[in-house]
Amino acid sequence: VFRGPDFWKYLLNQRVIDMVQTEQLLDTVTRSSAWAWIQRQYLQSGPTCPACEKAITGARALDAWHDLRKVYCANCGHTFRPTAGTPIHETSWQPEEYVQCLLLMATGRQVSQIAASLGKSAGCIRDMLDRIRIKHGAAASVDLNCEALTSQG
């Protein structure tokens, strides 16, 4: 254990302060704010049926959409998950876990560190990172607006 002025130099050099701030930020990401961010990022047209591409307007269907439950399209009869068209579709990932993974990825964390922070296996993290690369291309540039992610929405 370091003591004195060298301790802070060590922390700065090891990016521990950034890691602590990132961990604190992860705790503030809520499901509703993460889902709202995912919708803005991937589902800009709003609640839309992937089969017939008609807007979902019914009150029950919209409630299901916002609660991440299966949505029934009254127009064509298709049932779908609101996550269709996003990297978390057909996975067990929750919106907040996905956003937390992106934040950790953006801070340069290794796969094993991301896995430990999220309580997932390294293979699970690699699979999600592949989904992100496929969705965003090789650069994987995702606009992470931290304020929007941590606001109560």
PDB file of C-alpha atoms in Angstrom:
ATOM      1  CA  VAL A   1       0.000   0.000   0.000  1.00  0.00           C
ATOM      2  CA  PHE A   2       1.355   3.392  -1.014  1.00  0.00           C
ATOM      3  CA  ARG A   3       1.261   6.390   1.291  1.00  0.00           C
ATOM      4  CA  GLY A   4       2.009  10.080   0.883  1.00  0.00           C
ATOM      5  CA  PRO A   5       2.292  12.135  -2.319  1.00  0.00           C
ATOM      6  CA  ASP A   6       3.561   9.178  -4.359  1.00  0.00           C
ATOM      7  CA  PHE A   7       0.216   7.456  -3.804  1.00  0.00           C
ATOM      8  CA  TRP A   8      -1.676  10.026  -5.931  1.00  0.00           C
ATOM      9  CA  LYS A   9       1.003   9.918  -8.615  1.00  0.00           C
ATOM     10  CA  TYR A  10       0.625   6.165  -8.692  1.00  0.00           C
ATOM     11  CA  LEU A  11      -3.166   6.423  -8.971  1.00  0.00           C
ATOM     12  CA  LEU A  12      -2.939   8.920 -11.812  1.00  0.00           C
ATOM     13  CA  ASN A  13      -0.361   6.843 -13.641  1.00  0.00           C
ATOM     14  CA  GLN A  14      -2.441   3.683 -13.269  1.00  0.00           C
ATOM     15  CA  ARG A  15      -5.705   5.366 -14.294  1.00  0.00           C
ATOM     16  CA  VAL A  16      -7.297   4.090 -11.104  1.00  0.00           C
ATOM     17  CA  ILE A  17      -9.131   7.376 -10.619  1.00  0.00           C
ATOM     18  CA  ASP A  18     -10.702   7.034 -14.077  1.00  0.00           C
ATOM     19  CA  MET A  19     -11.638   3.472 -13.230  1.00  0.00           C
ATOM     20  CA  VAL A  20     -13.314   4.536  -9.983  1.00  0.00           C
ATOM     21  CA  GLN A  21     -15.226   7.300 -11.762  1.00  0.00           C
ATOM     22  CA  THR A  22     -16.294   4.849 -14.458  1.00  0.00           C
ATOM     23  CA  GLU A  23     -17.501   2.357 -11.842  1.00  0.00           C
ATOM     24  CA  GLN A  24     -19.514   5.132 -10.177  1.00  0.00           C
ATOM     25  CA  LEU A  25     -20.982   6.102 -13.561  1.00  0.00           C
ATOM     26  CA  LEU A  26     -21.975   2.481 -14.230  1.00  0.00           C
ATOM     27  CA  ASP A  27     -24.033   2.470 -11.040  1.00  0.00           C
ATOM     28  CA  THR A  28     -26.066   5.456 -12.242  1.00  0.00           C
ATOM     29  CA  VAL A  29     -27.179   3.912 -15.549  1.00  0.00           C
ATOM     30  CA  THR A  30     -30.857   3.030 -15.209  1.00  0.00           C
ATOM     31  CA  ARG A  31     -32.864   0.636 -17.345  1.00  0.00           C
ATOM     32  CA  SER A  32     -35.200   3.388 -18.559  1.00  0.00           C
ATOM     33  CA  SER A  33     -32.395   5.773 -19.515  1.00  0.00           C
ATOM     34  CA  ALA A  34     -30.445   2.964 -21.222  1.00  0.00           C
ATOM     35  CA  TRP A  35     -33.546   1.845 -23.148  1.00  0.00           C
ATOM     36  CA  ALA A  36     -34.255   5.452 -24.176  1.00  0.00           C
ATOM     37  CA  TRP A  37     -30.646   5.784 -25.402  1.00  0.00           C
ATOM     38  CA  ILE A  38     -30.859   2.494 -27.336  1.00  0.00           C
ATOM     39  CA  GLN A  39     -34.068   3.684 -28.996  1.00  0.00           C
ATOM     40  CA  ARG A  40     -32.404   6.963 -30.051  1.00  0.00           C
ATOM     41  CA  GLN A  41     -29.322   5.124 -31.294  1.00  0.00           C
ATOM     42  CA  TYR A  42     -30.911   2.197 -33.163  1.00  0.00           C
ATOM     43  CA  LEU A  43     -34.682   2.681 -33.428  1.00  0.00           C
ATOM     44  CA  GLN A  44     -34.977   6.262 -34.578  1.00  0.00           C
ATOM     45  CA  SER A  45     -38.277   5.662 -36.333  1.00  0.00           C
ATOM     46  CA  GLY A  46     -39.861   4.808 -32.985  1.00  0.00           C
ATOM     47  CA  PRO A  47     -42.041   1.798 -32.248  1.00  0.00           C
ATOM     48  CA  THR A  48     -42.337   0.127 -35.662  1.00  0.00           C
ATOM     49  CA  CYS A  49     -43.277  -3.424 -36.604  1.00  0.00           C
ATOM     50  CA  PRO A  50     -40.264  -5.109 -38.262  1.00  0.00           C
ATOM     51  CA  ALA A  51     -42.577  -7.246 -40.433  1.00  0.00           C
ATOM     52  CA  CYS A  52     -44.900  -4.652 -41.982  1.00  0.00           C
ATOM     53  CA  GLU A  53     -42.935  -1.505 -41.021  1.00  0.00           C
ATOM     54  CA  LYS A  54     -46.067   0.232 -39.734  1.00  0.00           C
ATOM     55  CA  ALA A  55     -45.898   2.445 -36.652  1.00  0.00           C
ATOM     56  CA  ILE A  56     -47.164   0.915 -33.437  1.00  0.00           C
ATOM     57  CA  THR A  57     -49.839   3.218 -32.034  1.00  0.00           C
ATOM     58  CA  GLY A  58     -52.081   1.151 -29.743  1.00  0.00           C
ATOM     59  CA  ALA A  59     -51.877   1.965 -26.030  1.00  0.00           C
ATOM     60  CA  ARG A  60     -51.286  -1.658 -24.959  1.00  0.00           C
ATOM     61  CA  ALA A  61     -48.651  -2.196 -27.636  1.00  0.00           C
ATOM     62  CA  LEU A  62     -46.867   1.032 -26.690  1.00  0.00           C
ATOM     63  CA  ASP A  63     -46.899   0.033 -23.007  1.00  0.00           C
ATOM     64  CA  ALA A  64     -45.384  -3.321 -23.954  1.00  0.00           C
ATOM     65  CA  TRP A  65     -42.783  -1.533 -26.089  1.00  0.00           C
ATOM     66  CA  HIS A  66     -41.691   0.734 -23.247  1.00  0.00           C
ATOM     67  CA  ASP A  67     -41.653  -2.158 -20.758  1.00  0.00           C
ATOM     68  CA  LEU A  68     -39.570  -4.319 -23.158  1.00  0.00           C
ATOM     69  CA  ARG A  69     -42.290  -6.953 -23.411  1.00  0.00           C
ATOM     70  CA  LYS A  70     -43.462  -8.682 -26.586  1.00  0.00           C
ATOM     71  CA  VAL A  71     -45.383  -6.329 -28.851  1.00  0.00           C
ATOM     72  CA  TYR A  72     -48.346  -7.354 -30.993  1.00  0.00           C
ATOM     73  CA  CYS A  73     -48.820  -5.503 -34.277  1.00  0.00           C
ATOM     74  CA  ALA A  74     -52.525  -4.945 -34.858  1.00  0.00           C
ATOM     75  CA  ASN A  75     -51.836  -4.250 -38.534  1.00  0.00           C
ATOM     76  CA  CYS A  76     -50.255  -7.574 -39.562  1.00  0.00           C
ATOM     77  CA  GLY A  77     -50.580  -9.771 -36.451  1.00  0.00           C
ATOM     78  CA  HIS A  78     -46.822 -10.141 -36.032  1.00  0.00           C
ATOM     79  CA  THR A  79     -45.470 -10.440 -32.481  1.00  0.00           C
ATOM     80  CA  PHE A  80     -41.966  -9.109 -31.857  1.00  0.00           C
ATOM     81  CA  ARG A  81     -39.605  -7.885 -29.179  1.00  0.00           C
ATOM     82  CA  PRO A  82     -38.878  -4.156 -28.995  1.00  0.00           C
ATOM     83  CA  THR A  83     -35.148  -4.914 -29.155  1.00  0.00           C
ATOM     84  CA  ALA A  84     -35.417  -6.073 -32.793  1.00  0.00           C
ATOM     85  CA  GLY A  85     -32.816  -4.142 -34.774  1.00  0.00           C
ATOM     86  CA  THR A  86     -30.482  -3.632 -31.818  1.00  0.00           C
ATOM     87  CA  PRO A  87     -27.371  -5.570 -30.764  1.00  0.00           C
ATOM     88  CA  ILE A  88     -29.190  -6.921 -27.691  1.00  0.00           C
ATOM     89  CA  HIS A  89     -31.969  -8.573 -29.750  1.00  0.00           C
ATOM     90  CA  GLU A  90     -32.244 -12.307 -29.062  1.00  0.00           C
ATOM     91  CA  THR A  91     -29.784 -12.137 -26.179  1.00  0.00           C
ATOM     92  CA  SER A  92     -30.210 -12.175 -22.414  1.00  0.00           C
ATOM     93  CA  TRP A  93     -28.624  -8.712 -22.177  1.00  0.00           C
ATOM     94  CA  GLN A  94     -30.597  -5.946 -20.508  1.00  0.00           C
ATOM     95  CA  PRO A  95     -30.380  -2.392 -21.892  1.00  0.00           C
ATOM     96  CA  GLU A  96     -28.404  -1.151 -18.891  1.00  0.00           C
ATOM     97  CA  GLU A  97     -25.856  -3.971 -19.249  1.00  0.00           C
ATOM     98  CA  TYR A  98     -25.351  -3.114 -22.908  1.00  0.00           C
ATOM     99  CA  VAL A  99     -24.766   0.564 -22.148  1.00  0.00           C
ATOM    100  CA  GLN A 100     -22.433  -0.322 -19.287  1.00  0.00           C
ATOM    101  CA  CYS A 101     -20.466  -2.567 -21.666  1.00  0.00           C
ATOM    102  CA  LEU A 102     -20.163   0.313 -24.143  1.00  0.00           C
ATOM    103  CA  LEU A 103     -18.955   2.661 -21.417  1.00  0.00           C
ATOM    104  CA  LEU A 104     -16.340   0.164 -20.268  1.00  0.00           C
ATOM    105  CA  MET A 105     -15.284  -0.477 -23.869  1.00  0.00           C
ATOM    106  CA  ALA A 106     -14.955   3.278 -24.450  1.00  0.00           C
ATOM    107  CA  THR A 107     -12.621   3.595 -21.467  1.00  0.00           C
ATOM    108  CA  GLY A 108     -10.279   1.003 -22.955  1.00  0.00           C
ATOM    109  CA  ARG A 109     -11.062  -1.876 -20.599  1.00  0.00           C
ATOM    110  CA  GLN A 110      -9.960  -5.359 -21.525  1.00  0.00           C
ATOM    111  CA  VAL A 111     -12.552  -8.063 -22.179  1.00  0.00           C
ATOM    112  CA  SER A 112     -11.742  -9.757 -18.856  1.00  0.00           C
ATOM    113  CA  GLN A 113     -12.220  -6.468 -16.974  1.00  0.00           C
ATOM    114  CA  ILE A 114     -15.556  -5.809 -18.687  1.00  0.00           C
ATOM    115  CA  ALA A 115     -16.655  -9.358 -17.888  1.00  0.00           C
ATOM    116  CA  ALA A 116     -15.727  -8.950 -14.226  1.00  0.00           C
ATOM    117  CA  SER A 117     -17.520  -5.604 -13.955  1.00  0.00           C
ATOM    118  CA  LEU A 118     -20.722  -6.921 -15.540  1.00  0.00           C
ATOM    119  CA  GLY A 119     -20.682 -10.402 -14.012  1.00  0.00           C
ATOM    120  CA  LYS A 120     -20.623 -12.087 -17.426  1.00  0.00           C
ATOM    121  CA  SER A 121     -18.211 -14.490 -19.058  1.00  0.00           C
ATOM    122  CA  ALA A 122     -15.426 -13.256 -21.314  1.00  0.00           C
ATOM    123  CA  GLY A 123     -17.001 -15.229 -24.176  1.00  0.00           C
ATOM    124  CA  CYS A 124     -20.304 -13.435 -23.640  1.00  0.00           C
ATOM    125  CA  ILE A 125     -18.505 -10.070 -23.758  1.00  0.00           C
ATOM    126  CA  ARG A 126     -16.609 -11.039 -26.933  1.00  0.00           C
ATOM    127  CA  ASP A 127     -19.899 -12.065 -28.569  1.00  0.00           C
ATOM    128  CA  MET A 128     -21.457  -8.701 -27.700  1.00  0.00           C
ATOM    129  CA  LEU A 129     -18.396  -6.800 -28.922  1.00  0.00           C
ATOM    130  CA  ASP A 130     -18.718  -8.702 -32.220  1.00  0.00           C
ATOM    131  CA  ARG A 131     -22.388  -7.656 -32.420  1.00  0.00           C
ATOM    132  CA  ILE A 132     -21.345  -4.045 -31.796  1.00  0.00           C
ATOM    133  CA  ARG A 133     -18.679  -4.224 -34.530  1.00  0.00           C
ATOM    134  CA  ILE A 134     -21.164  -5.722 -36.984  1.00  0.00           C
ATOM    135  CA  LYS A 135     -23.765  -3.038 -36.188  1.00  0.00           C
ATOM    136  CA  HIS A 136     -21.327  -0.116 -36.226  1.00  0.00           C
ATOM    137  CA  GLY A 137     -18.608  -1.264 -38.585  1.00  0.00           C
ATOM    138  CA  ALA A 138     -14.945  -1.720 -37.769  1.00  0.00           C
ATOM    139  CA  ALA A 139     -14.611   1.677 -36.087  1.00  0.00           C
ATOM    140  CA  ALA A 140     -17.455   0.882 -33.654  1.00  0.00           C
ATOM    141  CA  SER A 141     -18.097   4.571 -33.131  1.00  0.00           C
ATOM    142  CA  VAL A 142     -21.040   4.974 -30.813  1.00  0.00           C
ATOM    143  CA  ASP A 143     -22.140   8.338 -29.451  1.00  0.00           C
ATOM    144  CA  LEU A 144     -22.037   7.882 -25.683  1.00  0.00           C
ATOM    145  CA  ASN A 145     -23.772  10.852 -24.116  1.00  0.00           C
ATOM    146  CA  CYS A 146     -23.177  10.074 -20.451  1.00  0.00           C
ATOM    147  CA  GLU A 147     -25.585  12.742 -19.238  1.00  0.00           C
ATOM    148  CA  ALA A 148     -28.428  11.248 -21.223  1.00  0.00           C
ATOM    149  CA  LEU A 149     -27.567   7.754 -19.985  1.00  0.00           C
ATOM    150  CA  THR A 150     -27.635   8.615 -16.317  1.00  0.00           C
ATOM    151  CA  SER A 151     -30.689  10.875 -16.280  1.00  0.00           C
ATOM    152  CA  GLN A 152     -33.921   9.498 -14.972  1.00  0.00           C
ATOM    153  CA  GLY A 153     -35.963   8.903 -18.094  1.00  0.00           C
TER     154      GLY A 153
END
